[in-house]
């Protein structure tokens, strides 16, 4: 009998030549770990900075030894340098070496062959030109200069700073090294700077010497080895906020005006260090920990060893810091001090060994500090982030085929990786999971690792063969699509049918441990099952009669789940579940799909008093979307008022204030005036908007004028909305100045108001807006801000030259995401024409 594979029928057969070309490509395009000809032992740098030319004048002394095989040449990464001298240091003397330099690597020719038993020192005198040959690295890291001069001319309105960003292989833009993650060395850095500036680097500050000419030389040393991409410096006018953990310095550095806010923003760092040290059973491995906030950073943050550098969005004043939501990124970068710095991925193909753990640390911190409900909500948002990216690409998590290292910095390496670790934890249990991490860290301390090292560490602790888990999740692409249904006909023994519906030609048939749960008299029952076939049935054997079975109630699985659940299922789920994420899902489904049905508004009313703040917040959103409930739910107005007055979560108070303004803006006008002065900008901004939106408040112009000097986005949006609705003339300068003061997400949010004001109110000043929008669309450091500015230009698209300007901006854009959005807007308009 001949069996015909239907899949093979659908796909054209490859010719012999095509097979050969594909196999050759697999060999040639494979991203191997870098071959280690030399072992870099120590790096010593002596640096000066030419602000006018934005160059680094340096001397590097590198201590190396052949890794295994004898060597007669030394090859170093040195991108866009002018190399003045390359010498071999022996017995206190320097012998100049012949060398070849191609502006990417320098090859020096040694006087003889050296073996693995020999240690050599080389000295390179050079000038580094970081602005030469720069490109957009990727969506996560937006530039490749390695070292950055911020406002080097010291123009008013912006501080002068220097900072570095070495990941992936960009530290070789400012010092010669073996720029590979599988290298590891100790280091020391001397920096000569203007005496008014503070310097920061890895390790400890050994000395600080005034030179008598207005400059100072600081000497930093890291005596534990780390990867070259983790070397870092920062120079600027930073104030030091001193803190500690277990006697170890834990300091924060911000611009002077943000000192009080910085103390609040970073205040949980010592507790994080204590918690992670205890959880992992490996104390924080370095001598101290510093965190600094800089201007114009090219990514969110970077976990340089002992010195994390953050983007300027963490520059908050004391009042803004009340609602600081930066604990996640602070925990993420701190966890890298173990996963990434202490134990480092050996190649960028294995990047998720750094980033999955850092991403999952956010869950761990939220779970510890704020409770499981908030952690689970964060986890679901990470799953959604990955699934959104999976709509356009699906890659192996360990990716031995990628165009450039920066391509690895995506939602696969981060969000998917973190979700996979969460599933492994839930499957093995906390004791096995964290004991395995402890073993992994201790076994590979100060080493580089690949994914098999992680698997083996888990196997050595648990005694389990986990190839199946790592093969399907780390070494393959995609995710399961599960269809399931529950048969309730036999109430004491429910029947669950589950099918895997993913494309098996590109995605694995998964082995998936998962949990089902139900409640009996308020007591939660749970059972773990395993699906390992395309179609399976499970007898739950629940015993007691049950009319509600929840599959993956805690949303532990990284999967798309499809089933048919009606209104009563979600009502029962909301009322029964002790897990906030399950109640959240139920409420979201009820308000979205069954808002007009009987019984739903009672659930929403109950949700207003839920213990989980996000559910209270969603209930307020549901009421705003269904204003008839305001009349139908008894006592609702008083409940909302009390939430506006007293809720412990300021975002919930914000939603309640917005609802009160809809219910009876006149009645609560005095409350709005009172809440405008609340310490939280969430509350104050909502109250200001509510007051200014009510035409019956005759002093609105005077109230708005009180807050025109504010810099906080929530207050600015309230004012901008008021000026737009009233078509207030003469605010062009105000809108322009405020836009200039904002950055990042805040600038993005304000761009819409800015564009609308100039296109609909201050039309005579439209050239001001066009010039500013085009400048931002071309030059802003963040892709989403550039996209927002580009979109804003379309409010003026009919004016002469604006369409050509948009085409020019589109042609210059290098970021793939920004280019895709700009193309969508541009092509849509051209199609209309």
mmCIF file of C-alpha atoms in Angstrom, residues 455-602:
data_model
loop_
_atom_site.group_PDB
_atom_site.id
_atom_site.type_symbol
_atom_site.label_atom_id
_atom_site.label_comp_id
_atom_site.label_asym_id
_atom_site.label_seq_id
_atom_site.Cartn_x
_atom_site.Cartn_y
_atom_site.Cartn_z
ATOM 1 C CA UNK A 455 18.954 22.498 30.414
ATOM 2 C CA UNK A 456 21.659 20.351 31.951
ATOM 3 C CA UNK A 457 21.596 22.395 35.153
ATOM 4 C CA UNK A 458 17.876 21.712 35.505
ATOM 5 C CA UNK A 459 18.366 18.047 34.714
ATOM 6 C CA UNK A 460 21.196 17.668 37.217
ATOM 7 C CA UNK A 461 19.017 19.087 39.985
ATOM 8 C CA UNK A 462 15.683 17.444 39.151
ATOM 9 C CA UNK A 463 16.780 14.140 37.623
ATOM 10 C CA UNK A 464 14.364 14.763 34.761
ATOM 11 C CA UNK A 465 15.073 14.632 31.044
ATOM 12 C CA UNK A 466 13.985 18.049 29.828
ATOM 13 C CA UNK A 467 15.078 17.804 26.195
ATOM 14 C CA UNK A 468 11.420 17.767 25.170
ATOM 15 C CA UNK A 469 10.792 21.122 26.853
ATOM 16 C CA UNK A 470 13.906 22.880 25.564
ATOM 17 C CA UNK A 471 13.597 21.455 22.050
ATOM 18 C CA UNK A 472 10.038 22.673 21.518
ATOM 19 C CA UNK A 473 10.329 26.024 23.269
ATOM 20 C CA UNK A 474 13.933 27.197 22.872
ATOM 21 C CA UNK A 475 15.025 25.448 19.680
ATOM 22 C CA UNK A 476 11.861 25.744 17.596
ATOM 23 C CA UNK A 477 9.566 28.558 16.539
ATOM 24 C CA UNK A 478 5.901 29.267 17.033
ATOM 25 C CA UNK A 479 3.459 28.460 19.809
ATOM 26 C CA UNK A 480 0.528 26.100 20.345
ATOM 27 C CA UNK A 481 -3.001 26.918 19.275
ATOM 28 C CA UNK A 482 -5.354 24.983 21.515
ATOM 29 C CA UNK A 483 -9.023 24.381 20.886
ATOM 30 C CA UNK A 484 -10.936 22.861 23.755
ATOM 31 C CA UNK A 485 -14.434 22.139 24.977
ATOM 32 C CA UNK A 486 -15.869 20.821 28.232
ATOM 33 C CA UNK A 487 -18.672 18.280 28.405
ATOM 34 C CA UNK A 488 -20.685 18.946 31.601
ATOM 35 C CA UNK A 489 -23.239 16.175 31.031
ATOM 36 C CA UNK A 490 -21.724 14.061 33.811
ATOM 37 C CA UNK A 491 -21.263 16.655 36.548
ATOM 38 C CA UNK A 492 -19.071 14.481 38.786
ATOM 39 C CA UNK A 493 -16.713 13.471 35.964
ATOM 40 C CA UNK A 494 -16.364 16.230 33.412
ATOM 41 C CA UNK A 495 -14.899 15.443 30.013
ATOM 42 C CA UNK A 496 -12.316 17.811 28.500
ATOM 43 C CA UNK A 497 -11.414 17.580 24.803
ATOM 44 C CA UNK A 498 -8.307 19.428 23.603
ATOM 45 C CA UNK A 499 -6.873 19.766 20.079
ATOM 46 C CA UNK A 500 -3.630 21.320 18.900
ATOM 47 C CA UNK A 501 -4.342 23.425 15.810
ATOM 48 C CA UNK A 502 -0.993 25.078 14.985
ATOM 49 C CA UNK A 503 0.664 24.535 11.602
ATOM 50 C CA UNK A 504 2.677 21.360 12.118
ATOM 51 C CA UNK A 505 4.772 21.989 9.002
ATOM 52 C CA UNK A 506 6.489 24.897 10.783
ATOM 53 C CA UNK A 507 5.586 24.471 14.448
ATOM 54 C CA UNK A 508 6.075 21.543 16.840
ATOM 55 C CA UNK A 509 3.398 19.222 18.086
ATOM 56 C CA UNK A 510 3.824 20.213 21.712
ATOM 57 C CA UNK A 511 3.978 18.267 24.915
ATOM 58 C CA UNK A 512 2.114 20.653 27.206
ATOM 59 C CA UNK A 513 1.654 20.214 30.947
ATOM 60 C CA UNK A 514 -1.344 22.337 31.921
ATOM 61 C CA UNK A 515 -3.721 22.751 34.811
ATOM 62 C CA UNK A 516 -7.477 22.585 35.083
ATOM 63 C CA UNK A 517 -9.234 23.944 38.144
ATOM 64 C CA UNK A 518 -12.658 24.158 39.731
ATOM 65 C CA UNK A 519 -14.241 25.321 42.963
ATOM 66 C CA UNK A 520 -16.298 23.363 45.498
ATOM 67 C CA UNK A 521 -17.908 25.419 48.268
ATOM 68 C CA UNK A 522 -15.357 28.181 47.677
ATOM 69 C CA UNK A 523 -12.402 25.782 47.867
ATOM 70 C CA UNK A 524 -10.133 25.665 44.839
ATOM 71 C CA UNK A 525 -9.276 22.264 43.352
ATOM 72 C CA UNK A 526 -6.597 21.739 40.703
ATOM 73 C CA UNK A 527 -5.252 18.924 38.533
ATOM 74 C CA UNK A 528 -2.271 18.891 36.165
ATOM 75 C CA UNK A 529 -2.741 17.160 32.814
ATOM 76 C CA UNK A 530 -0.438 16.699 29.838
ATOM 77 C CA UNK A 531 -1.459 17.000 26.205
ATOM 78 C CA UNK A 532 1.017 15.381 23.832
ATOM 79 C CA UNK A 533 -1.191 14.483 20.891
ATOM 80 C CA UNK A 534 -3.004 16.474 18.241
ATOM 81 C CA UNK A 535 -6.334 15.460 19.818
ATOM 82 C CA UNK A 536 -6.946 14.202 23.341
ATOM 83 C CA UNK A 537 -9.715 13.691 25.864
ATOM 84 C CA UNK A 538 -9.367 13.844 29.630
ATOM 85 C CA UNK A 539 -11.782 12.548 32.241
ATOM 86 C CA UNK A 540 -11.422 15.065 35.064
ATOM 87 C CA UNK A 541 -12.755 12.694 37.774
ATOM 88 C CA UNK A 542 -13.731 15.664 39.878
ATOM 89 C CA UNK A 543 -16.060 13.672 42.146
ATOM 90 C CA UNK A 544 -18.287 16.483 43.410
ATOM 91 C CA UNK A 545 -20.783 17.964 40.929
ATOM 92 C CA UNK A 546 -19.203 20.913 39.109
ATOM 93 C CA UNK A 547 -20.678 23.358 36.584
ATOM 94 C CA UNK A 548 -17.517 25.413 35.997
ATOM 95 C CA UNK A 549 -14.184 24.016 34.831
ATOM 96 C CA UNK A 550 -11.408 26.458 34.034
ATOM 97 C CA UNK A 551 -8.570 25.506 31.718
ATOM 98 C CA UNK A 552 -5.349 27.368 32.522
ATOM 99 C CA UNK A 553 -7.159 29.624 34.995
ATOM 100 C CA UNK A 554 -3.893 31.362 35.945
ATOM 101 C CA UNK A 555 -2.959 31.958 32.264
ATOM 102 C CA UNK A 556 0.345 30.174 32.724
ATOM 103 C CA UNK A 557 0.515 28.871 29.145
ATOM 104 C CA UNK A 558 2.093 30.653 26.227
ATOM 105 C CA UNK A 559 -0.643 29.608 23.824
ATOM 106 C CA UNK A 560 -3.605 30.839 21.868
ATOM 107 C CA UNK A 561 -6.639 29.186 23.442
ATOM 108 C CA UNK A 562 -9.927 28.914 21.561
ATOM 109 C CA UNK A 563 -13.209 27.757 23.031
ATOM 110 C CA UNK A 564 -16.851 28.731 23.311
ATOM 111 C CA UNK A 565 -17.810 30.227 26.675
ATOM 112 C CA UNK A 566 -21.044 32.034 27.321
ATOM 113 C CA UNK A 567 -22.155 34.780 29.654
ATOM 114 C CA UNK A 568 -22.917 32.461 32.564
ATOM 115 C CA UNK A 569 -19.464 30.910 32.378
ATOM 116 C CA UNK A 570 -17.835 34.323 32.825
ATOM 117 C CA UNK A 571 -20.240 35.313 35.606
ATOM 118 C CA UNK A 572 -19.418 32.098 37.438
ATOM 119 C CA UNK A 573 -15.715 32.594 36.802
ATOM 120 C CA UNK A 574 -15.783 36.127 38.176
ATOM 121 C CA UNK A 575 -17.716 35.111 41.251
ATOM 122 C CA UNK A 576 -15.746 31.938 42.003
ATOM 123 C CA UNK A 577 -12.117 32.553 41.095
ATOM 124 C CA UNK A 578 -9.603 33.526 43.734
ATOM 125 C CA UNK A 579 -7.140 34.556 41.005
ATOM 126 C CA UNK A 580 -7.260 38.193 39.967
ATOM 127 C CA UNK A 581 -6.222 37.441 36.403
ATOM 128 C CA UNK A 582 -9.196 35.085 35.958
ATOM 129 C CA UNK A 583 -11.634 37.647 37.367
ATOM 130 C CA UNK A 584 -10.005 40.255 35.119
ATOM 131 C CA UNK A 585 -10.535 38.048 32.060
ATOM 132 C CA UNK A 586 -14.144 37.371 33.047
ATOM 133 C CA UNK A 587 -14.982 41.030 33.603
ATOM 134 C CA UNK A 588 -13.298 42.061 30.350
ATOM 135 C CA UNK A 589 -15.322 39.455 28.427
ATOM 136 C CA UNK A 590 -18.600 40.397 30.121
ATOM 137 C CA UNK A 591 -18.293 44.137 29.481
ATOM 138 C CA UNK A 592 -17.098 43.578 25.909
ATOM 139 C CA UNK A 593 -19.535 40.895 24.754
ATOM 140 C CA UNK A 594 -22.523 40.935 27.121
ATOM 141 C CA UNK A 595 -22.789 44.526 28.341
ATOM 142 C CA UNK A 596 -26.537 44.767 27.723
ATOM 143 C CA UNK A 597 -27.388 41.343 29.164
ATOM 144 C CA UNK A 598 -29.128 40.754 32.450
ATOM 145 C CA UNK A 599 -26.847 40.212 35.411
ATOM 146 C CA UNK A 600 -23.773 41.851 33.912
ATOM 147 C CA UNK A 601 -24.184 45.268 35.523
ATOM 148 C CA UNK A 602 -24.381 43.581 38.938
#
